[in-house]
Amino acid sequence: GQQLNQSPQSMFIQEGEDVSMNCTSSSIFNTWLWYKQDPGEGPVLLIALYKAGELTSNGRLTAQFGITRKDSFLNISASIPSDVGIYFCAGPPLGGGATNKLIFGTGTLLAVQP
Amino acid sequence: DVKVTQSSRYLVKRTGEKVFLECVQDMDHENMFWYRQDPGLGLRLIYFSYDVKMKEKGDIPEGYSVSREKKERFSLILESASTNQTSMYLCASSLRYTEAFFGQGTRLTVV
């Protein structure tokens, strides 16, 4: 099945640092979603983007919908230990049919050292 | 808040058993999904349903079946559990063309 290319695969940073990760696809998306998954839990939606060029913030998180509609970026400012987890991008590609069958990125594992 | 509830957090089953994983959502969503998550492989779609009694295969349907008799409930069935089906199973629901919300996951071990 199709997957989105997400980078980096993992990041090990110090508390207080800023974090950037991105997601790219060969297909055009109308929606980009960013999720965070804590160990042993289901993914939780962080930010949803619906328009090319859109920049949306949720606290210390900022995400952007790329102009080409084939990529998206997530930034976390001033990281804290509870930011630890796996971050996934996701979206329903154009032509996905009657339902929004979500495709997921491969995930970015974030570790924050106090 | 949207609530997606999976019936079990942890399950241990024997090889060959028939296993039922249940998922209930309380937001009248049309779409429901079952994914499995394995280290290094990300989230892979097993089956999804876009309406009651309607279902479509995802990327890895072999060894699984599903049932959606009511809009709020989507069941995943392992017809004859095998050790390679040991995994984290995630249920999700969504309105059409919008973001999906996940349950807490069921960690299934087949011995």
PDB file of C-alpha atoms in Angstrom:
ATOM      1  CA  GLY A   1       0.000   0.000   0.000  1.00  0.00           C
ATOM      2  CA  GLN A   2       0.966   3.604  -0.503  1.00  0.00           C
ATOM      3  CA  GLN A   3       2.740   5.414   2.306  1.00  0.00           C
ATOM      4  CA  LEU A   4       3.863   8.946   2.811  1.00  0.00           C
ATOM      5  CA  ASN A   5       7.585   9.637   3.156  1.00  0.00           C
ATOM      6  CA  GLN A   6       8.240  11.214   6.510  1.00  0.00           C
ATOM      7  CA  SER A   7      11.564  12.567   7.761  1.00  0.00           C
ATOM      8  CA  PRO A   8      13.514  12.382   9.854  1.00  0.00           C
ATOM      9  CA  GLN A   9      12.837   8.847  11.098  1.00  0.00           C
ATOM     10  CA  SER A  10      13.960   9.793  14.598  1.00  0.00           C
ATOM     11  CA  MET A  11      15.210  12.773  16.546  1.00  0.00           C
ATOM     12  CA  PHE A  12      17.007  12.962  19.876  1.00  0.00           C
ATOM     13  CA  ILE A  13      17.041  16.491  21.232  1.00  0.00           C
ATOM     14  CA  GLN A  14      17.546  18.497  24.400  1.00  0.00           C
ATOM     15  CA  GLU A  15      14.643  20.062  26.236  1.00  0.00           C
ATOM     16  CA  GLY A  16      14.031  23.572  24.962  1.00  0.00           C
ATOM     17  CA  GLU A  17      15.134  22.915  21.394  1.00  0.00           C
ATOM     18  CA  ASP A  18      12.874  23.469  18.400  1.00  0.00           C
ATOM     19  CA  VAL A  19      11.901  20.506  16.207  1.00  0.00           C
ATOM     20  CA  SER A  20      11.031  20.303  12.512  1.00  0.00           C
ATOM     21  CA  MET A  21       9.725  17.333  10.568  1.00  0.00           C
ATOM     22  CA  ASN A  22       8.175  16.950   7.146  1.00  0.00           C
ATOM     23  CA  CYS A  23       6.083  14.666   5.031  1.00  0.00           C
ATOM     24  CA  THR A  24       6.125  14.282   1.242  1.00  0.00           C
ATOM     25  CA  SER A  25       4.064  12.432  -1.307  1.00  0.00           C
ATOM     26  CA  SER A  26       4.003  11.800  -5.038  1.00  0.00           C
ATOM     27  CA  SER A  27       0.221  12.366  -4.938  1.00  0.00           C
ATOM     28  CA  ILE A  28      -1.753  15.539  -4.347  1.00  0.00           C
ATOM     29  CA  PHE A  29      -3.625  15.808  -1.051  1.00  0.00           C
ATOM     30  CA  ASN A  30      -6.596  18.006  -0.176  1.00  0.00           C
ATOM     31  CA  THR A  31      -6.119  17.506   3.536  1.00  0.00           C
ATOM     32  CA  TRP A  32      -3.053  17.017   5.707  1.00  0.00           C
ATOM     33  CA  LEU A  33      -3.317  15.684   9.238  1.00  0.00           C
ATOM     34  CA  TRP A  34      -0.703  15.452  11.975  1.00  0.00           C
ATOM     35  CA  TYR A  35      -1.036  12.933  14.812  1.00  0.00           C
ATOM     36  CA  LYS A  36       0.978  12.141  17.924  1.00  0.00           C
ATOM     37  CA  GLN A  37       1.124   8.688  19.449  1.00  0.00           C
ATOM     38  CA  ASP A  38       2.254   8.095  23.018  1.00  0.00           C
ATOM     39  CA  PRO A  39       3.706   4.658  23.825  1.00  0.00           C
ATOM     40  CA  GLY A  40       0.968   2.014  24.044  1.00  0.00           C
ATOM     41  CA  GLU A  41      -1.800   4.427  23.043  1.00  0.00           C
ATOM     42  CA  GLY A  42      -3.732   5.292  19.903  1.00  0.00           C
ATOM     43  CA  PRO A  43      -2.730   8.310  17.770  1.00  0.00           C
ATOM     44  CA  VAL A  44      -4.230  11.638  18.783  1.00  0.00           C
ATOM     45  CA  LEU A  45      -4.999  14.342  16.232  1.00  0.00           C
ATOM     46  CA  LEU A  46      -2.853  17.471  16.695  1.00  0.00           C
ATOM     47  CA  ILE A  47      -3.537  19.633  13.662  1.00  0.00           C
ATOM     48  CA  ALA A  48      -5.663  19.411  10.509  1.00  0.00           C
ATOM     49  CA  LEU A  49      -4.878  21.443   7.372  1.00  0.00           C
ATOM     50  CA  TYR A  50      -7.389  21.913   4.562  1.00  0.00           C
ATOM     51  CA  LYS A  51      -5.954  24.510   2.185  1.00  0.00           C
ATOM     52  CA  ALA A  52      -2.701  24.776   0.222  1.00  0.00           C
ATOM     53  CA  GLY A  53      -0.406  27.291   1.899  1.00  0.00           C
ATOM     54  CA  GLU A  54      -2.357  27.176   5.150  1.00  0.00           C
ATOM     55  CA  LEU A  55      -0.341  27.694   8.344  1.00  0.00           C
ATOM     56  CA  THR A  56      -2.031  26.537  11.550  1.00  0.00           C
ATOM     57  CA  SER A  57      -0.872  26.591  15.161  1.00  0.00           C
ATOM     58  CA  ASN A  58      -1.889  24.599  18.214  1.00  0.00           C
ATOM     59  CA  GLY A  59       0.049  25.892  21.205  1.00  0.00           C
ATOM     60  CA  ARG A  60       3.746  25.244  20.567  1.00  0.00           C
ATOM     61  CA  LEU A  61       2.939  23.274  17.417  1.00  0.00           C
ATOM     62  CA  THR A  62       2.767  24.839  13.959  1.00  0.00           C
ATOM     63  CA  ALA A  63       1.972  22.968  10.767  1.00  0.00           C
ATOM     64  CA  GLN A  64       1.905  24.069   7.148  1.00  0.00           C
ATOM     65  CA  PHE A  65       0.156  22.699   4.071  1.00  0.00           C
ATOM     66  CA  GLY A  66       2.666  22.882   1.224  1.00  0.00           C
ATOM     67  CA  ILE A  67       1.874  25.008  -1.825  1.00  0.00           C
ATOM     68  CA  THR A  68       2.355  22.055  -4.181  1.00  0.00           C
ATOM     69  CA  ARG A  69      -0.173  20.065  -2.060  1.00  0.00           C
ATOM     70  CA  LYS A  70       2.363  17.234  -2.010  1.00  0.00           C
ATOM     71  CA  ASP A  71       4.002  18.045   1.295  1.00  0.00           C
ATOM     72  CA  SER A  72       3.455  19.279   4.819  1.00  0.00           C
ATOM     73  CA  PHE A  73       5.623  20.405   7.725  1.00  0.00           C
ATOM     74  CA  LEU A  74       5.301  20.250  11.492  1.00  0.00           C
ATOM     75  CA  ASN A  75       7.329  22.395  13.876  1.00  0.00           C
ATOM     76  CA  ILE A  76       7.454  22.125  17.655  1.00  0.00           C
ATOM     77  CA  SER A  77       8.936  25.056  19.520  1.00  0.00           C
ATOM     78  CA  ALA A  78      10.686  24.894  22.901  1.00  0.00           C
ATOM     79  CA  SER A  79      10.310  21.140  23.305  1.00  0.00           C
ATOM     80  CA  ILE A  80       9.466  19.615  26.686  1.00  0.00           C
ATOM     81  CA  PRO A  81       9.763  16.008  27.924  1.00  0.00           C
ATOM     82  CA  SER A  82       6.069  15.254  27.347  1.00  0.00           C
ATOM     83  CA  ASP A  83       6.581  15.897  23.607  1.00  0.00           C
ATOM     84  CA  VAL A  84       8.155  12.431  23.454  1.00  0.00           C
ATOM     85  CA  GLY A  85       6.305  10.087  21.109  1.00  0.00           C
ATOM     86  CA  ILE A  86       5.823   9.190  17.477  1.00  0.00           C
ATOM     87  CA  TYR A  87       4.491  11.855  15.128  1.00  0.00           C
ATOM     88  CA  PHE A  88       2.581  10.783  12.027  1.00  0.00           C
ATOM     89  CA  CYS A  89       1.404  12.736   9.032  1.00  0.00           C
ATOM     90  CA  ALA A  90      -1.668  11.450   7.209  1.00  0.00           C
ATOM     91  CA  GLY A  91      -4.100  12.378   4.540  1.00  0.00           C
ATOM     92  CA  PRO A  92      -6.616  11.159   1.991  1.00  0.00           C
ATOM     93  CA  PRO A  93      -5.093  11.403  -1.495  1.00  0.00           C
ATOM     94  CA  LEU A  94      -7.155  12.814  -4.359  1.00  0.00           C
ATOM     95  CA  GLY A  95      -9.135  10.141  -6.076  1.00  0.00           C
ATOM     96  CA  GLY A  96      -9.352   8.101  -2.929  1.00  0.00           C
ATOM     97  CA  GLY A  97     -12.933   7.173  -3.608  1.00  0.00           C
ATOM     98  CA  ALA A  98     -16.125   7.630  -1.664  1.00  0.00           C
ATOM     99  CA  THR A  99     -14.395   7.566   1.688  1.00  0.00           C
ATOM    100  CA  ASN A 100     -11.346   9.349   2.952  1.00  0.00           C
ATOM    101  CA  LYS A 101      -9.134   6.300   3.175  1.00  0.00           C
ATOM    102  CA  LEU A 102      -6.248   7.761   5.121  1.00  0.00           C
ATOM    103  CA  ILE A 103      -2.672   7.093   4.151  1.00  0.00           C
ATOM    104  CA  PHE A 104      -0.104   7.430   6.931  1.00  0.00           C
ATOM    105  CA  GLY A 105       3.482   8.511   7.013  1.00  0.00           C
ATOM    106  CA  THR A 106       6.147   6.216   8.359  1.00  0.00           C
ATOM    107  CA  GLY A 107       6.421   8.256  11.563  1.00  0.00           C
ATOM    108  CA  THR A 108       9.049  10.376  13.316  1.00  0.00           C
ATOM    109  CA  LEU A 109      10.162   9.171  16.732  1.00  0.00           C
ATOM    110  CA  LEU A 110      10.943  12.112  19.012  1.00  0.00           C
ATOM    111  CA  ALA A 111      12.988  11.735  22.175  1.00  0.00           C
ATOM    112  CA  VAL A 112      13.540  14.737  24.456  1.00  0.00           C
ATOM    113  CA  GLN A 113      16.251  14.722  27.066  1.00  0.00           C
ATOM    114  CA  PRO A 114      15.560  16.895  30.118  1.00  0.00           C
TER     115      PRO A 114
ATOM    116  CA  ASP B   1     -15.384  15.149  22.259  1.00  0.00           C
ATOM    117  CA  VAL B   2     -15.301  12.240  19.856  1.00  0.00           C
ATOM    118  CA  LYS B   3     -14.950   8.936  21.629  1.00  0.00           C
ATOM    119  CA  VAL B   4     -13.762   5.760  19.951  1.00  0.00           C
ATOM    120  CA  THR B   5     -13.651   2.835  22.337  1.00  0.00           C
ATOM    121  CA  GLN B   6     -11.985  -0.501  21.740  1.00  0.00           C
ATOM    122  CA  SER B   7     -13.255  -3.361  23.860  1.00  0.00           C
ATOM    123  CA  SER B   8      -9.882  -4.555  25.175  1.00  0.00           C
ATOM    124  CA  ARG B   9      -6.491  -2.979  25.800  1.00  0.00           C
ATOM    125  CA  TYR B  10      -4.661  -6.299  25.966  1.00  0.00           C
ATOM    126  CA  LEU B  11      -5.582  -9.760  24.674  1.00  0.00           C
ATOM    127  CA  VAL B  12      -3.758 -13.077  24.699  1.00  0.00           C
ATOM    128  CA  LYS B  13      -5.153 -15.784  22.443  1.00  0.00           C
ATOM    129  CA  ARG B  14      -4.063 -19.215  21.301  1.00  0.00           C
ATOM    130  CA  THR B  15      -3.174 -20.150  17.737  1.00  0.00           C
ATOM    131  CA  GLY B  16      -6.260 -21.260  15.834  1.00  0.00           C
ATOM    132  CA  GLU B  17      -8.760 -19.402  18.012  1.00  0.00           C
ATOM    133  CA  LYS B  18     -11.371 -17.152  16.476  1.00  0.00           C
ATOM    134  CA  VAL B  19     -10.804 -13.648  17.835  1.00  0.00           C
ATOM    135  CA  PHE B  20     -13.208 -10.717  17.905  1.00  0.00           C
ATOM    136  CA  LEU B  21     -12.013  -7.129  18.346  1.00  0.00           C
ATOM    137  CA  GLU B  22     -14.808  -4.651  18.939  1.00  0.00           C
ATOM    138  CA  CYS B  23     -14.876  -0.909  18.310  1.00  0.00           C
ATOM    139  CA  VAL B  24     -17.613   1.593  19.125  1.00  0.00           C
ATOM    140  CA  GLN B  25     -17.808   5.287  18.233  1.00  0.00           C
ATOM    141  CA  ASP B  26     -20.277   7.806  19.606  1.00  0.00           C
ATOM    142  CA  MET B  27     -20.217  10.554  16.955  1.00  0.00           C
ATOM    143  CA  ASP B  28     -22.422   9.120  14.187  1.00  0.00           C
ATOM    144  CA  HIS B  29     -19.441   8.853  11.820  1.00  0.00           C
ATOM    145  CA  GLU B  30     -19.966   7.169   8.463  1.00  0.00           C
ATOM    146  CA  ASN B  31     -16.435   5.813   8.130  1.00  0.00           C
ATOM    147  CA  MET B  32     -14.755   3.286  10.388  1.00  0.00           C
ATOM    148  CA  PHE B  33     -11.338   1.720   9.957  1.00  0.00           C
ATOM    149  CA  TRP B  34      -9.164  -1.070  11.332  1.00  0.00           C
ATOM    150  CA  TYR B  35      -5.382  -0.681  11.196  1.00  0.00           C
ATOM    151  CA  ARG B  36      -2.557  -2.772  12.522  1.00  0.00           C
ATOM    152  CA  GLN B  37       0.691  -1.253  13.666  1.00  0.00           C
ATOM    153  CA  ASP B  38       4.005  -3.066  13.739  1.00  0.00           C
ATOM    154  CA  PRO B  39       7.489  -1.689  14.454  1.00  0.00           C
ATOM    155  CA  GLY B  40       9.106  -0.390  11.300  1.00  0.00           C
ATOM    156  CA  LEU B  41       5.974  -0.923   9.209  1.00  0.00           C
ATOM    157  CA  GLY B  42       3.812   1.980  10.348  1.00  0.00           C
ATOM    158  CA  LEU B  43       0.025   1.839  10.249  1.00  0.00           C
ATOM    159  CA  ARG B  44      -1.407  -0.538   7.678  1.00  0.00           C
ATOM    160  CA  LEU B  45      -5.088  -0.548   6.764  1.00  0.00           C
ATOM    161  CA  ILE B  46      -6.823  -3.907   7.140  1.00  0.00           C
ATOM    162  CA  TYR B  47     -10.447  -3.043   6.315  1.00  0.00           C
ATOM    163  CA  PHE B  48     -12.665  -0.012   6.269  1.00  0.00           C
ATOM    164  CA  SER B  49     -16.392   0.595   6.166  1.00  0.00           C
ATOM    165  CA  TYR B  50     -18.186   3.651   4.781  1.00  0.00           C
ATOM    166  CA  ASP B  51     -21.703   2.683   5.802  1.00  0.00           C
ATOM    167  CA  VAL B  52     -23.634   0.017   7.653  1.00  0.00           C
ATOM    168  CA  LYS B  53     -23.054  -3.394   6.083  1.00  0.00           C
ATOM    169  CA  MET B  54     -20.611  -1.847   3.599  1.00  0.00           C
ATOM    170  CA  LYS B  55     -16.942  -2.761   3.714  1.00  0.00           C
ATOM    171  CA  GLU B  56     -13.859  -2.621   1.581  1.00  0.00           C
ATOM    172  CA  LYS B  57     -10.528  -4.358   1.826  1.00  0.00           C
ATOM    173  CA  GLY B  58      -7.531  -2.339   2.815  1.00  0.00           C
ATOM    174  CA  ASP B  59      -3.916  -3.181   2.143  1.00  0.00           C
ATOM    175  CA  ILE B  60      -3.613  -6.344   4.267  1.00  0.00           C
ATOM    176  CA  PRO B  61      -7.039  -8.057   4.557  1.00  0.00           C
ATOM    177  CA  GLU B  62      -5.791 -11.656   4.433  1.00  0.00           C
ATOM    178  CA  GLY B  63      -6.724 -13.616   7.538  1.00  0.00           C
ATOM    179  CA  TYR B  64      -9.242 -10.996   8.675  1.00  0.00           C
ATOM    180  CA  SER B  65     -12.907 -10.245   8.196  1.00  0.00           C
ATOM    181  CA  VAL B  66     -15.132  -7.440   9.488  1.00  0.00           C
ATOM    182  CA  SER B  67     -18.716  -6.818  10.442  1.00  0.00           C
ATOM    183  CA  ARG B  68     -20.688  -3.581  10.620  1.00  0.00           C
ATOM    184  CA  GLU B  69     -24.305  -4.290  11.535  1.00  0.00           C
ATOM    185  CA  LYS B  70     -24.835  -0.947  13.286  1.00  0.00           C
ATOM    186  CA  LYS B  71     -23.385   2.438  12.404  1.00  0.00           C
ATOM    187  CA  GLU B  72     -21.584   2.877  15.710  1.00  0.00           C
ATOM    188  CA  ARG B  73     -19.914  -0.541  15.862  1.00  0.00           C
ATOM    189  CA  PHE B  74     -17.208  -2.082  13.690  1.00  0.00           C
ATOM    190  CA  SER B  75     -15.825  -5.512  14.521  1.00  0.00           C
ATOM    191  CA  LEU B  76     -12.608  -7.091  13.335  1.00  0.00           C
ATOM    192  CA  ILE B  77     -12.531 -10.888  13.232  1.00  0.00           C
ATOM    193  CA  LEU B  78      -9.471 -13.081  13.078  1.00  0.00           C
ATOM    194  CA  GLU B  79     -10.896 -16.290  11.671  1.00  0.00           C
ATOM    195  CA  SER B  80      -8.053 -18.494  12.915  1.00  0.00           C
ATOM    196  CA  ALA B  81      -5.471 -16.553  14.860  1.00  0.00           C
ATOM    197  CA  SER B  82      -1.826 -17.084  13.983  1.00  0.00           C
ATOM    198  CA  THR B  83       1.353 -15.876  15.654  1.00  0.00           C
ATOM    199  CA  ASN B  84       2.068 -13.448  12.795  1.00  0.00           C
ATOM    200  CA  GLN B  85      -1.107 -11.612  13.755  1.00  0.00           C
ATOM    201  CA  THR B  86       0.458 -10.558  17.042  1.00  0.00           C
ATOM    202  CA  SER B  87       0.297  -6.785  16.779  1.00  0.00           C
ATOM    203  CA  MET B  88      -1.231  -3.510  17.963  1.00  0.00           C
ATOM    204  CA  TYR B  89      -4.704  -3.072  16.430  1.00  0.00           C
ATOM    205  CA  LEU B  90      -6.153   0.407  16.074  1.00  0.00           C
ATOM    206  CA  CYS B  91      -9.723   1.350  15.258  1.00  0.00           C
ATOM    207  CA  ALA B  92     -10.644   4.788  13.904  1.00  0.00           C
ATOM    208  CA  SER B  93     -13.735   6.631  12.747  1.00  0.00           C
ATOM    209  CA  SER B  94     -14.401   9.760  10.695  1.00  0.00           C
ATOM    210  CA  LEU B  95     -16.988  11.767   8.877  1.00  0.00           C
ATOM    211  CA  ARG B  96     -16.582  11.614   5.130  1.00  0.00           C
ATOM    212  CA  TYR B  97     -13.543  13.558   3.912  1.00  0.00           C
ATOM    213  CA  THR B  98     -12.482  14.700   7.386  1.00  0.00           C
ATOM    214  CA  GLU B  99      -9.976  13.752  10.028  1.00  0.00           C
ATOM    215  CA  ALA B 100     -10.077  10.349  11.702  1.00  0.00           C
ATOM    216  CA  PHE B 101     -10.183   9.758  15.452  1.00  0.00           C
ATOM    217  CA  PHE B 102      -8.541   6.702  16.974  1.00  0.00           C
ATOM    218  CA  GLY B 103      -9.320   4.372  19.825  1.00  0.00           C
ATOM    219  CA  GLN B 104      -6.756   3.532  22.475  1.00  0.00           C
ATOM    220  CA  GLY B 105      -5.575   0.391  20.686  1.00  0.00           C
ATOM    221  CA  THR B 106      -5.678  -3.325  21.445  1.00  0.00           C
ATOM    222  CA  ARG B 107      -2.389  -5.145  21.880  1.00  0.00           C
ATOM    223  CA  LEU B 108      -3.031  -8.707  20.749  1.00  0.00           C
ATOM    224  CA  THR B 109      -0.607 -11.526  21.454  1.00  0.00           C
ATOM    225  CA  VAL B 110      -1.166 -14.889  19.776  1.00  0.00           C
ATOM    226  CA  VAL B 111       0.683 -17.766  21.419  1.00  0.00           C
TER     227      VAL B 111
END
